PDB file of C-alpha atoms in Angstrom:
ATOM      1  CA  MET A   9      77.918 -73.416 101.578  1.00 46.00           C
ATOM      2  CA  GLU A  10      80.303 -70.872 103.630  1.00 54.00           C
ATOM      3  CA  MET A  11      78.813 -67.326 103.405  1.00 60.00           C
ATOM      4  CA  LYS A  12      80.787 -64.901 101.448  1.00 66.00           C
ATOM      5  CA  GLY A  13      80.914 -61.165 101.834  1.00 65.00           C
ATOM      6  CA  VAL A  14      80.553 -58.753 104.847  1.00 70.00           C
ATOM      7  CA  MET A  15      77.380 -61.739 105.858  1.00 73.00           C
ATOM      8  CA  GLY A  16      80.290 -64.291 105.560  1.00 71.00           C
ATOM      9  CA  GLY A  17      82.892 -61.652 107.799  1.00 74.00           C
ATOM     10  CA  PHE A  18      79.610 -60.836 110.048  1.00 82.00           C
ATOM     11  CA  TYR A  19      78.992 -64.986 110.489  1.00 81.00           C
ATOM     12  CA  ARG A  20      82.580 -66.033 111.293  1.00 84.00           C
ATOM     13  CA  ILE A  21      83.500 -62.832 113.520  1.00 86.00           C
ATOM     14  CA  SER A  22      80.484 -64.348 115.383  1.00 89.00           C
ATOM     15  CA  GLU A  23      81.529 -67.627 115.578  1.00 90.00           C
ATOM     16  CA  TRP A  24      84.722 -66.872 116.511  1.00 90.00           C
ATOM     17  CA  ILE A  25      83.087 -64.607 119.604  1.00 91.00           C
ATOM     18  CA  MET A  26      81.411 -68.320 120.753  1.00 93.00           C
ATOM     19  CA  ARG A  27      84.337 -70.157 120.494  1.00 92.00           C
ATOM     20  CA  LEU A  28      86.556 -67.580 122.613  1.00 93.00           C
ATOM     21  CA  ALA A  29      83.213 -67.343 124.703  1.00 94.00           C
ATOM     22  CA  VAL A  30      82.471 -70.802 125.964  1.00 94.00           C
ATOM     23  CA  ILE A  31      86.058 -72.375 126.261  1.00 95.00           C
ATOM     24  CA  ASN A  32      86.497 -69.025 128.887  1.00 95.00           C
ATOM     25  CA  LEU A  33      83.505 -70.334 130.878  1.00 95.00           C
ATOM     26  CA  LEU A  34      84.748 -73.119 130.437  1.00 95.00           C
ATOM     27  CA  TRP A  35      87.534 -72.180 131.907  1.00 94.00           C
ATOM     28  CA  ILE A  36      86.005 -69.625 135.146  1.00 93.00           C
ATOM     29  CA  ILE A  37      84.084 -73.038 136.052  1.00 93.00           C
ATOM     30  CA  CYS A  38      86.492 -75.460 135.559  1.00 92.00           C
ATOM     31  CA  SER A  39      88.697 -72.816 137.998  1.00 91.00           C
ATOM     32  CA  ILE A  40      85.920 -71.616 140.619  1.00 91.00           C
ATOM     33  CA  PRO A  41      87.268 -73.163 144.100  1.00 89.00           C
ATOM     34  CA  PHE A  42      90.774 -70.996 142.901  1.00 89.00           C
ATOM     35  CA  ALA A  43      88.618 -67.975 141.397  1.00 86.00           C
ATOM     36  CA  PHE A  44      86.597 -67.204 144.432  1.00 88.00           C
ATOM     37  CA  LEU A  45      89.694 -67.259 146.844  1.00 87.00           C
ATOM     38  CA  VAL A  46      91.662 -65.032 144.696  1.00 84.00           C
ATOM     39  CA  LEU A  47      87.860 -63.148 144.480  1.00 83.00           C
ATOM     40  CA  THR A  48      88.024 -63.417 148.745  1.00 85.00           C
ATOM     41  CA  ALA A  49      91.192 -62.355 148.670  1.00 81.00           C
ATOM     42  CA  PHE A  50      90.540 -58.842 147.050  1.00 78.00           C
ATOM     43  CA  LEU A  51      87.302 -58.325 149.258  1.00 79.00           C
ATOM     44  CA  SER A  52      89.017 -58.859 152.402  1.00 74.00           C
ATOM     45  CA  THR A  53      91.362 -56.426 151.419  1.00 69.00           C
ATOM     46  CA  GLY A  54      87.603 -53.806 152.604  1.00 62.00           C
ATOM     47  CA  VAL A  55      87.745 -55.876 155.930  1.00 61.00           C
ATOM     48  CA  GLU A  56      87.873 -52.454 158.960  1.00 62.00           C
ATOM     49  CA  GLY A  57      89.289 -53.972 161.788  1.00 59.00           C
ATOM     50  CA  VAL A  58      91.315 -56.326 160.461  1.00 60.00           C
ATOM     51  CA  ASP A  59      95.416 -56.504 159.201  1.00 66.00           C
ATOM     52  CA  VAL A  60      95.050 -56.006 154.907  1.00 69.00           C
ATOM     53  CA  THR A  61      98.426 -57.083 154.014  1.00 72.00           C
ATOM     54  CA  GLN A  62      98.260 -60.245 156.264  1.00 76.00           C
ATOM     55  CA  SER A  63      94.516 -61.274 154.824  1.00 77.00           C
ATOM     56  CA  PHE A  64      95.483 -59.996 151.129  1.00 79.00           C
ATOM     57  CA  PHE A  65      98.516 -62.608 151.574  1.00 76.00           C
ATOM     58  CA  SER A  66      96.796 -65.397 153.052  1.00 81.00           C
ATOM     59  CA  TRP A  67      94.004 -66.268 150.917  1.00 82.00           C
ATOM     60  CA  ILE A  68      96.894 -65.073 147.809  1.00 81.00           C
ATOM     61  CA  PHE A  69      98.598 -67.744 149.845  1.00 79.00           C
ATOM     62  CA  LEU A  70      95.258 -70.339 149.829  1.00 85.00           C
ATOM     63  CA  ALA A  71      95.071 -70.003 145.972  1.00 86.00           C
ATOM     64  CA  ILE A  72      98.597 -70.545 145.544  1.00 81.00           C
ATOM     65  CA  LEU A  73      97.623 -73.703 147.539  1.00 84.00           C
ATOM     66  CA  ALA A  74      94.443 -74.600 145.028  1.00 87.00           C
ATOM     67  CA  SER A  75      95.918 -73.877 141.956  1.00 88.00           C
ATOM     68  CA  PRO A  76      97.773 -77.241 140.728  1.00 90.00           C
ATOM     69  CA  PHE A  77      94.085 -79.182 141.425  1.00 92.00           C
ATOM     70  CA  THR A  78      91.461 -76.641 139.841  1.00 92.00           C
ATOM     71  CA  LEU A  79      93.238 -73.424 137.722  1.00 92.00           C
ATOM     72  CA  PHE A  80      96.677 -75.536 136.400  1.00 93.00           C
ATOM     73  CA  PRO A  81      94.780 -78.536 134.515  1.00 94.00           C
ATOM     74  CA  ALA A  82      91.118 -75.802 133.817  1.00 95.00           C
ATOM     75  CA  THR A  83      93.725 -73.799 131.914  1.00 95.00           C
ATOM     76  CA  THR A  84      95.394 -76.068 130.328  1.00 95.00           C
ATOM     77  CA  ALA A  85      92.748 -77.466 128.490  1.00 95.00           C
ATOM     78  CA  MET A  86      92.055 -74.241 127.143  1.00 96.00           C
ATOM     79  CA  PHE A  87      95.588 -74.170 125.294  1.00 96.00           C
ATOM     80  CA  GLY A  88      95.247 -77.686 124.644  1.00 94.00           C
ATOM     81  CA  VAL A  89      92.176 -75.606 122.509  1.00 95.00           C
ATOM     82  CA  ALA A  90      94.170 -72.600 121.144  1.00 95.00           C
ATOM     83  CA  ARG A  91      97.009 -74.222 120.551  1.00 94.00           C
ATOM     84  CA  LYS A  92      94.178 -76.326 117.796  1.00 94.00           C
ATOM     85  CA  TRP A  93      93.160 -72.570 116.551  1.00 94.00           C
ATOM     86  CA  VAL A  94      96.507 -71.315 115.824  1.00 93.00           C
ATOM     87  CA  MET A  95      97.075 -74.245 114.036  1.00 92.00           C
ATOM     88  CA  GLY A  96      94.581 -74.407 112.204  1.00 88.00           C
ATOM     89  CA  ASP A  97      91.751 -76.508 113.246  1.00 89.00           C
ATOM     90  CA  VAL A  98      89.056 -74.076 114.512  1.00 88.00           C
ATOM     91  CA  ASP A  99      85.707 -76.532 113.833  1.00 88.00           C
ATOM     92  CA  VAL A 100      87.360 -78.353 117.004  1.00 91.00           C
ATOM     93  CA  PRO A 101      84.660 -79.895 118.970  1.00 92.00           C
ATOM     94  CA  LEU A 102      85.016 -77.604 122.126  1.00 92.00           C
ATOM     95  CA  PHE A 103      83.322 -79.594 124.716  1.00 93.00           C
ATOM     96  CA  LYS A 104      84.908 -82.795 124.069  1.00 93.00           C
ATOM     97  CA  THR A 105      88.135 -81.067 122.661  1.00 94.00           C
ATOM     98  CA  TYR A 106      88.141 -78.938 126.077  1.00 95.00           C
ATOM     99  CA  PHE A 107      87.495 -82.417 128.332  1.00 94.00           C
ATOM    100  CA  ARG A 108      90.150 -84.840 126.806  1.00 94.00           C
ATOM    101  CA  ASN A 109      92.419 -82.155 127.139  1.00 94.00           C
ATOM    102  CA  TYR A 110      91.725 -81.828 130.566  1.00 94.00           C
ATOM    103  CA  LYS A 111      91.687 -85.568 131.096  1.00 93.00           C
ATOM    104  CA  GLU A 112      94.658 -86.283 129.167  1.00 92.00           C
ATOM    105  CA  ASN A 113      97.002 -83.883 131.170  1.00 93.00           C
ATOM    106  CA  TYR A 114      95.223 -83.619 134.392  1.00 93.00           C
ATOM    107  CA  LEU A 115      98.228 -85.703 135.618  1.00 93.00           C
ATOM    108  CA  GLN A 116     100.592 -83.435 134.464  1.00 93.00           C
ATOM    109  CA  SER A 117      99.285 -79.924 134.939  1.00 93.00           C
ATOM    110  CA  MET A 118      98.700 -80.876 138.416  1.00 93.00           C
ATOM    111  CA  ILE A 119     102.535 -81.623 139.198  1.00 93.00           C
ATOM    112  CA  GLY A 120     103.700 -78.824 137.025  1.00 93.00           C
ATOM    113  CA  GLY A 121     101.309 -76.696 139.261  1.00 92.00           C
ATOM    114  CA  ILE A 122     102.676 -78.069 142.814  1.00 92.00           C
ATOM    115  CA  LEU A 123     106.225 -77.598 141.279  1.00 92.00           C
ATOM    116  CA  TYR A 124     104.836 -73.890 140.221  1.00 91.00           C
ATOM    117  CA  ALA A 125     103.172 -73.688 143.841  1.00 86.00           C
ATOM    118  CA  LEU A 126     105.997 -74.190 145.633  1.00 89.00           C
ATOM    119  CA  LEU A 127     108.372 -72.319 143.696  1.00 88.00           C
ATOM    120  CA  PHE A 128     105.532 -68.377 144.246  1.00 85.00           C
ATOM    121  CA  ALA A 129     105.298 -70.180 148.315  1.00 82.00           C
ATOM    122  CA  ILE A 130     108.794 -70.060 148.500  1.00 86.00           C
ATOM    123  CA  MET A 131     109.395 -66.998 146.692  1.00 86.00           C
ATOM    124  CA  ILE A 132     106.772 -64.376 148.061  1.00 82.00           C
ATOM    125  CA  VAL A 133     107.933 -66.382 151.282  1.00 83.00           C
ATOM    126  CA  ASP A 134     111.594 -65.278 151.874  1.00 83.00           C
ATOM    127  CA  TYR A 135     109.591 -61.471 149.893  1.00 83.00           C
ATOM    128  CA  ARG A 136     107.476 -60.948 153.178  1.00 80.00           C
ATOM    129  CA  VAL A 137     110.806 -61.985 154.873  1.00 82.00           C
ATOM    130  CA  TYR A 138     113.275 -59.476 153.404  1.00 81.00           C
ATOM    131  CA  MET A 139     110.672 -56.572 152.352  1.00 80.00           C
ATOM    132  CA  ASN A 140     110.320 -57.078 156.277  1.00 79.00           C
ATOM    133  CA  ASN A 141     113.695 -56.498 156.961  1.00 78.00           C
ATOM    134  CA  PRO A 142     114.942 -52.515 156.425  1.00 75.00           C
ATOM    135  CA  SER A 143     118.212 -53.129 155.709  1.00 77.00           C
ATOM    136  CA  LEU A 144     117.674 -56.283 153.317  1.00 76.00           C
ATOM    137  CA  GLN A 145     114.159 -54.489 152.138  1.00 77.00           C
ATOM    138  CA  ILE A 146     116.485 -54.410 148.190  1.00 82.00           C
ATOM    139  CA  VAL A 147     116.259 -58.184 148.316  1.00 81.00           C
ATOM    140  CA  SER A 148     113.148 -58.590 148.052  1.00 80.00           C
ATOM    141  CA  TYR A 149     113.226 -56.311 144.669  1.00 84.00           C
ATOM    142  CA  ILE A 150     115.544 -59.645 143.116  1.00 85.00           C
ATOM    143  CA  PHE A 151     112.125 -61.894 144.759  1.00 83.00           C
ATOM    144  CA  ILE A 152     109.768 -60.209 142.585  1.00 86.00           C
ATOM    145  CA  GLY A 153     112.050 -59.465 139.396  1.00 86.00           C
ATOM    146  CA  LEU A 154     111.943 -64.076 139.875  1.00 88.00           C
ATOM    147  CA  MET A 155     108.309 -63.873 139.897  1.00 89.00           C
ATOM    148  CA  LEU A 156     107.700 -61.940 137.906  1.00 89.00           C
ATOM    149  CA  LEU A 157     110.346 -64.745 135.381  1.00 90.00           C
ATOM    150  CA  LEU A 158     108.373 -67.682 136.431  1.00 90.00           C
ATOM    151  CA  SER A 159     105.463 -65.819 135.811  1.00 90.00           C
ATOM    152  CA  ILE A 160     105.389 -65.333 132.172  1.00 90.00           C
ATOM    153  CA  SER A 161     106.979 -68.771 132.026  1.00 92.00           C
ATOM    154  CA  VAL A 162     104.113 -70.598 133.721  1.00 93.00           C
ATOM    155  CA  PHE A 163     102.561 -69.044 129.519  1.00 93.00           C
ATOM    156  CA  ASN A 164     105.532 -71.386 127.874  1.00 93.00           C
ATOM    157  CA  PHE A 165     104.633 -74.282 130.629  1.00 94.00           C
ATOM    158  CA  PHE A 166     100.595 -73.963 129.533  1.00 94.00           C
ATOM    159  CA  SER A 167     101.360 -74.238 125.799  1.00 93.00           C
ATOM    160  CA  MET A 168     104.225 -76.756 126.444  1.00 93.00           C
ATOM    161  CA  VAL A 169     101.889 -79.166 128.465  1.00 93.00           C
ATOM    162  CA  VAL A 170      99.978 -79.567 125.482  1.00 93.00           C
ATOM    163  CA  HIS A 171     102.229 -79.131 122.299  1.00 91.00           C
ATOM    164  CA  TYR A 172     105.204 -82.102 124.096  1.00 88.00           C
ATOM    165  CA  HIS A 173     104.874 -85.425 125.359  1.00 86.00           C
ATOM    166  CA  MET A 174     107.859 -84.745 128.404  1.00 87.00           C
ATOM    167  CA  LYS A 175     108.093 -85.130 132.061  1.00 89.00           C
ATOM    168  CA  THR A 176     106.665 -83.043 134.338  1.00 88.00           C
ATOM    169  CA  PHE A 177     110.542 -81.317 135.638  1.00 89.00           C
ATOM    170  CA  GLN A 178     111.788 -81.514 131.515  1.00 90.00           C
ATOM    171  CA  LEU A 179     108.923 -78.924 130.518  1.00 91.00           C
ATOM    172  CA  LEU A 180     108.743 -76.957 133.713  1.00 90.00           C
ATOM    173  CA  LYS A 181     113.098 -76.736 133.242  1.00 89.00           C
ATOM    174  CA  ASN A 182     112.482 -76.174 129.222  1.00 90.00           C
ATOM    175  CA  ALA A 183     109.236 -73.573 129.922  1.00 91.00           C
ATOM    176  CA  ILE A 184     111.405 -71.588 132.410  1.00 90.00           C
ATOM    177  CA  LEU A 185     114.017 -71.696 129.818  1.00 90.00           C
ATOM    178  CA  ILE A 186     112.320 -70.095 126.581  1.00 90.00           C
ATOM    179  CA  THR A 187     111.717 -67.414 128.772  1.00 90.00           C
ATOM    180  CA  ILE A 188     115.030 -66.183 129.039  1.00 89.00           C
ATOM    181  CA  GLY A 189     116.108 -67.481 126.021  1.00 87.00           C
ATOM    182  CA  ARG A 190     113.012 -65.775 123.895  1.00 87.00           C
ATOM    183  CA  PRO A 191     112.567 -62.284 125.666  1.00 86.00           C
ATOM    184  CA  PHE A 192     111.059 -60.420 123.303  1.00 88.00           C
ATOM    185  CA  ARG A 193     108.146 -62.895 122.868  1.00 88.00           C
ATOM    186  CA  SER A 194     107.818 -64.351 126.615  1.00 87.00           C
ATOM    187  CA  PHE A 195     107.742 -59.975 127.727  1.00 88.00           C
ATOM    188  CA  SER A 196     105.535 -59.375 124.570  1.00 92.00           C
ATOM    189  CA  THR A 197     103.229 -62.742 126.223  1.00 91.00           C
ATOM    190  CA  ALA A 198     103.336 -60.419 129.297  1.00 91.00           C
ATOM    191  CA  ILE A 199     102.640 -57.517 128.274  1.00 92.00           C
ATOM    192  CA  VAL A 200      99.241 -58.297 125.984  1.00 93.00           C
ATOM    193  CA  SER A 201      98.402 -60.982 128.973  1.00 92.00           C
ATOM    194  CA  GLY A 202      99.573 -57.491 131.172  1.00 91.00           C
ATOM    195  CA  PHE A 203      97.128 -56.011 128.990  1.00 94.00           C
ATOM    196  CA  VAL A 204      93.645 -57.623 129.157  1.00 93.00           C
ATOM    197  CA  PHE A 205      93.628 -58.349 132.222  1.00 90.00           C
ATOM    198  CA  TYR A 206      93.736 -54.924 133.236  1.00 92.00           C
ATOM    199  CA  ILE A 207      91.415 -53.839 130.811  1.00 93.00           C
ATOM    200  CA  SER A 208      89.329 -56.592 132.216  1.00 90.00           C
ATOM    201  CA  PHE A 209      89.418 -55.290 135.638  1.00 86.00           C
ATOM    202  CA  THR A 210      89.527 -52.231 134.891  1.00 89.00           C
ATOM    203  CA  LYS A 211      87.741 -51.119 131.799  1.00 87.00           C
ATOM    204  CA  PHE A 212      85.519 -54.205 130.068  1.00 88.00           C
ATOM    205  CA  THR A 213      84.891 -56.539 132.955  1.00 88.00           C
ATOM    206  CA  PHE A 214      82.607 -59.126 131.028  1.00 87.00           C
ATOM    207  CA  LEU A 215      85.791 -59.660 129.379  1.00 88.00           C
ATOM    208  CA  ILE A 216      86.571 -61.708 132.738  1.00 86.00           C
ATOM    209  CA  PRO A 217      83.480 -64.538 132.052  1.00 88.00           C
ATOM    210  CA  PHE A 218      83.180 -64.800 129.169  1.00 90.00           C
ATOM    211  CA  PHE A 219      87.053 -63.649 126.848  1.00 91.00           C
ATOM    212  CA  MET A 220      89.455 -62.816 129.088  1.00 93.00           C
ATOM    213  CA  GLY A 221      91.273 -66.308 129.786  1.00 93.00           C
ATOM    214  CA  SER A 222      90.964 -67.446 126.859  1.00 94.00           C
ATOM    215  CA  ILE A 223      91.670 -64.562 124.299  1.00 94.00           C
ATOM    216  CA  ILE A 224      95.382 -64.603 126.162  1.00 94.00           C
ATOM    217  CA  ALA A 225      95.429 -68.395 126.203  1.00 95.00           C
ATOM    218  CA  TYR A 226      95.254 -68.178 122.222  1.00 95.00           C
ATOM    219  CA  PHE A 227      98.525 -65.098 122.293  1.00 94.00           C
ATOM    220  CA  ALA A 228     100.363 -67.064 124.501  1.00 94.00           C
ATOM    221  CA  PHE A 229      99.728 -70.007 122.400  1.00 95.00           C
ATOM    222  CA  TRP A 230     100.258 -68.058 119.074  1.00 94.00           C
ATOM    223  CA  ASN A 231     103.147 -66.390 120.320  1.00 92.00           C
ATOM    224  CA  PHE A 232     104.724 -70.008 121.637  1.00 92.00           C
ATOM    225  CA  TYR A 233     104.248 -71.930 118.013  1.00 92.00           C
ATOM    226  CA  LEU A 234     106.637 -68.876 116.129  1.00 91.00           C
ATOM    227  CA  VAL A 235     109.086 -69.854 118.637  1.00 87.00           C
ATOM    228  CA  TYR A 236     108.756 -73.501 118.221  1.00 86.00           C
ATOM    229  CA  GLN A 237     108.379 -72.987 114.066  1.00 87.00           C
ATOM    230  CA  LYS A 238     111.827 -70.934 114.404  1.00 86.00           C
ATOM    231  CA  VAL A 239     113.428 -73.820 116.746  1.00 81.00           C
ATOM    232  CA  GLN A 240     111.726 -76.245 114.161  1.00 82.00           C
ATOM    233  CA  ASP A 241     113.335 -74.432 110.921  1.00 81.00           C
ATOM    234  CA  GLN A 242     116.958 -73.771 112.863  1.00 81.00           C
ATOM    235  CA  MET A 243     116.893 -77.423 112.996  1.00 79.00           C
ATOM    236  CA  GLU A 244     116.134 -78.492 109.427  1.00 80.00           C
ATOM    237  CA  ALA A 245     119.081 -75.958 108.112  1.00 79.00           C
ATOM    238  CA  LYS A 246     121.076 -77.558 110.713  1.00 81.00           C
ATOM    239  CA  LYS A 247     120.319 -81.104 109.446  1.00 77.00           C
ATOM    240  CA  ARG A 248     120.429 -80.048 105.830  1.00 78.00           C
ATOM    241  CA  GLN A 249     123.905 -78.581 106.589  1.00 78.00           C
ATOM    242  CA  ALA A 250     125.177 -81.515 108.385  1.00 73.00           C
ATOM    243  CA  GLU A 251     123.160 -84.388 105.122  1.00 72.00           C
ATOM    244  CA  GLU A 252     125.344 -82.218 103.041  1.00 70.00           C
ATOM    245  CA  GLU A 253     128.508 -81.672 103.953  1.00 69.00           C
ATOM    246  CA  ALA A 254     128.268 -85.985 104.921  1.00 68.00           C
ATOM    247  CA  ASP A 255     128.284 -85.872 100.525  1.00 65.00           C
ATOM    248  CA  LEU A 256     130.512 -83.731 100.916  1.00 70.00           C
ATOM    249  CA  VAL A 257     132.732 -86.062 102.852  1.00 62.00           C
ATOM    250  CA  ASP A 258     130.778 -89.388 100.842  1.00 62.00           C
ATOM    251  CA  ASN A 259     131.674 -87.408  97.701  1.00 65.00           C
ATOM    252  CA  GLU A 260     135.282 -86.847  98.462  1.00 61.00           C
ATOM    253  CA  LEU A 261     136.775 -89.969  99.918  1.00 60.00           C
ATOM    254  CA  GLU A 262     134.889 -91.443  96.518  1.00 63.00           C
ATOM    255  CA  LYS A 263     137.226 -89.277  94.344  1.00 64.00           C
ATOM    256  CA  GLY A 264     139.460 -90.706  96.210  1.00 58.00           C
ATOM    257  CA  THR A 265     138.810 -94.617  95.887  1.00 53.00           C
ATOM    258  CA  LYS A 266     138.667 -93.907  91.972  1.00 50.00           C
ATOM    259  CA  LYS A 267     142.588 -92.465  91.719  1.00 46.00           C
TER     260      LYS A 267
END
């Protein structure tokens, strides 16, 4: 029997806390190698006697190389669960749904992760090359913008992997196109995600192991799903319009035949 009133509200809140926490923990466990490298990168900045910038970027570079095999499949699985929640199926079995998405989308996530890792690695190298050249430093800011755009498109990529059956290159291309074509949704996802990251690492660190990733995944897929529904509505409207125009043509032809 469903609980109502105040107790029912507390029960539903506790259920959502449990869902978000479980999925976030699974995400972190499956991303441990990547998380270790990123943590090492930040810890290396406090080591004396080493080139801080060189050390930091070296560890981040290693983290990027490891991300296709750890972070991307784990995050895709988390988005797969978030997809179920956003679409109204909130009572799905968490472990089963997470690892089913992990298994089913691992290869495509890994390939997509490799492509993203290559793009990020190239941009980081180019950024550092231009940044170290005083006469071309302004060009380095272009690469910062491109990396920001690419970072935002990752959210759409994860959403599309779990929502569409497409080839990986097509998913990557469409993720970038949606990011550019729907700037409000894309940047709102980036802003909210950045805010969650910020408060997780600076104010409420307990969010990192329990809620950070799952909250971001839920909001990112919710934003993506709004775009998807709008596109579907536009396609349906065009289809109805085409059918109405076809009916008008048929009616005109019938009138002409009767004459």
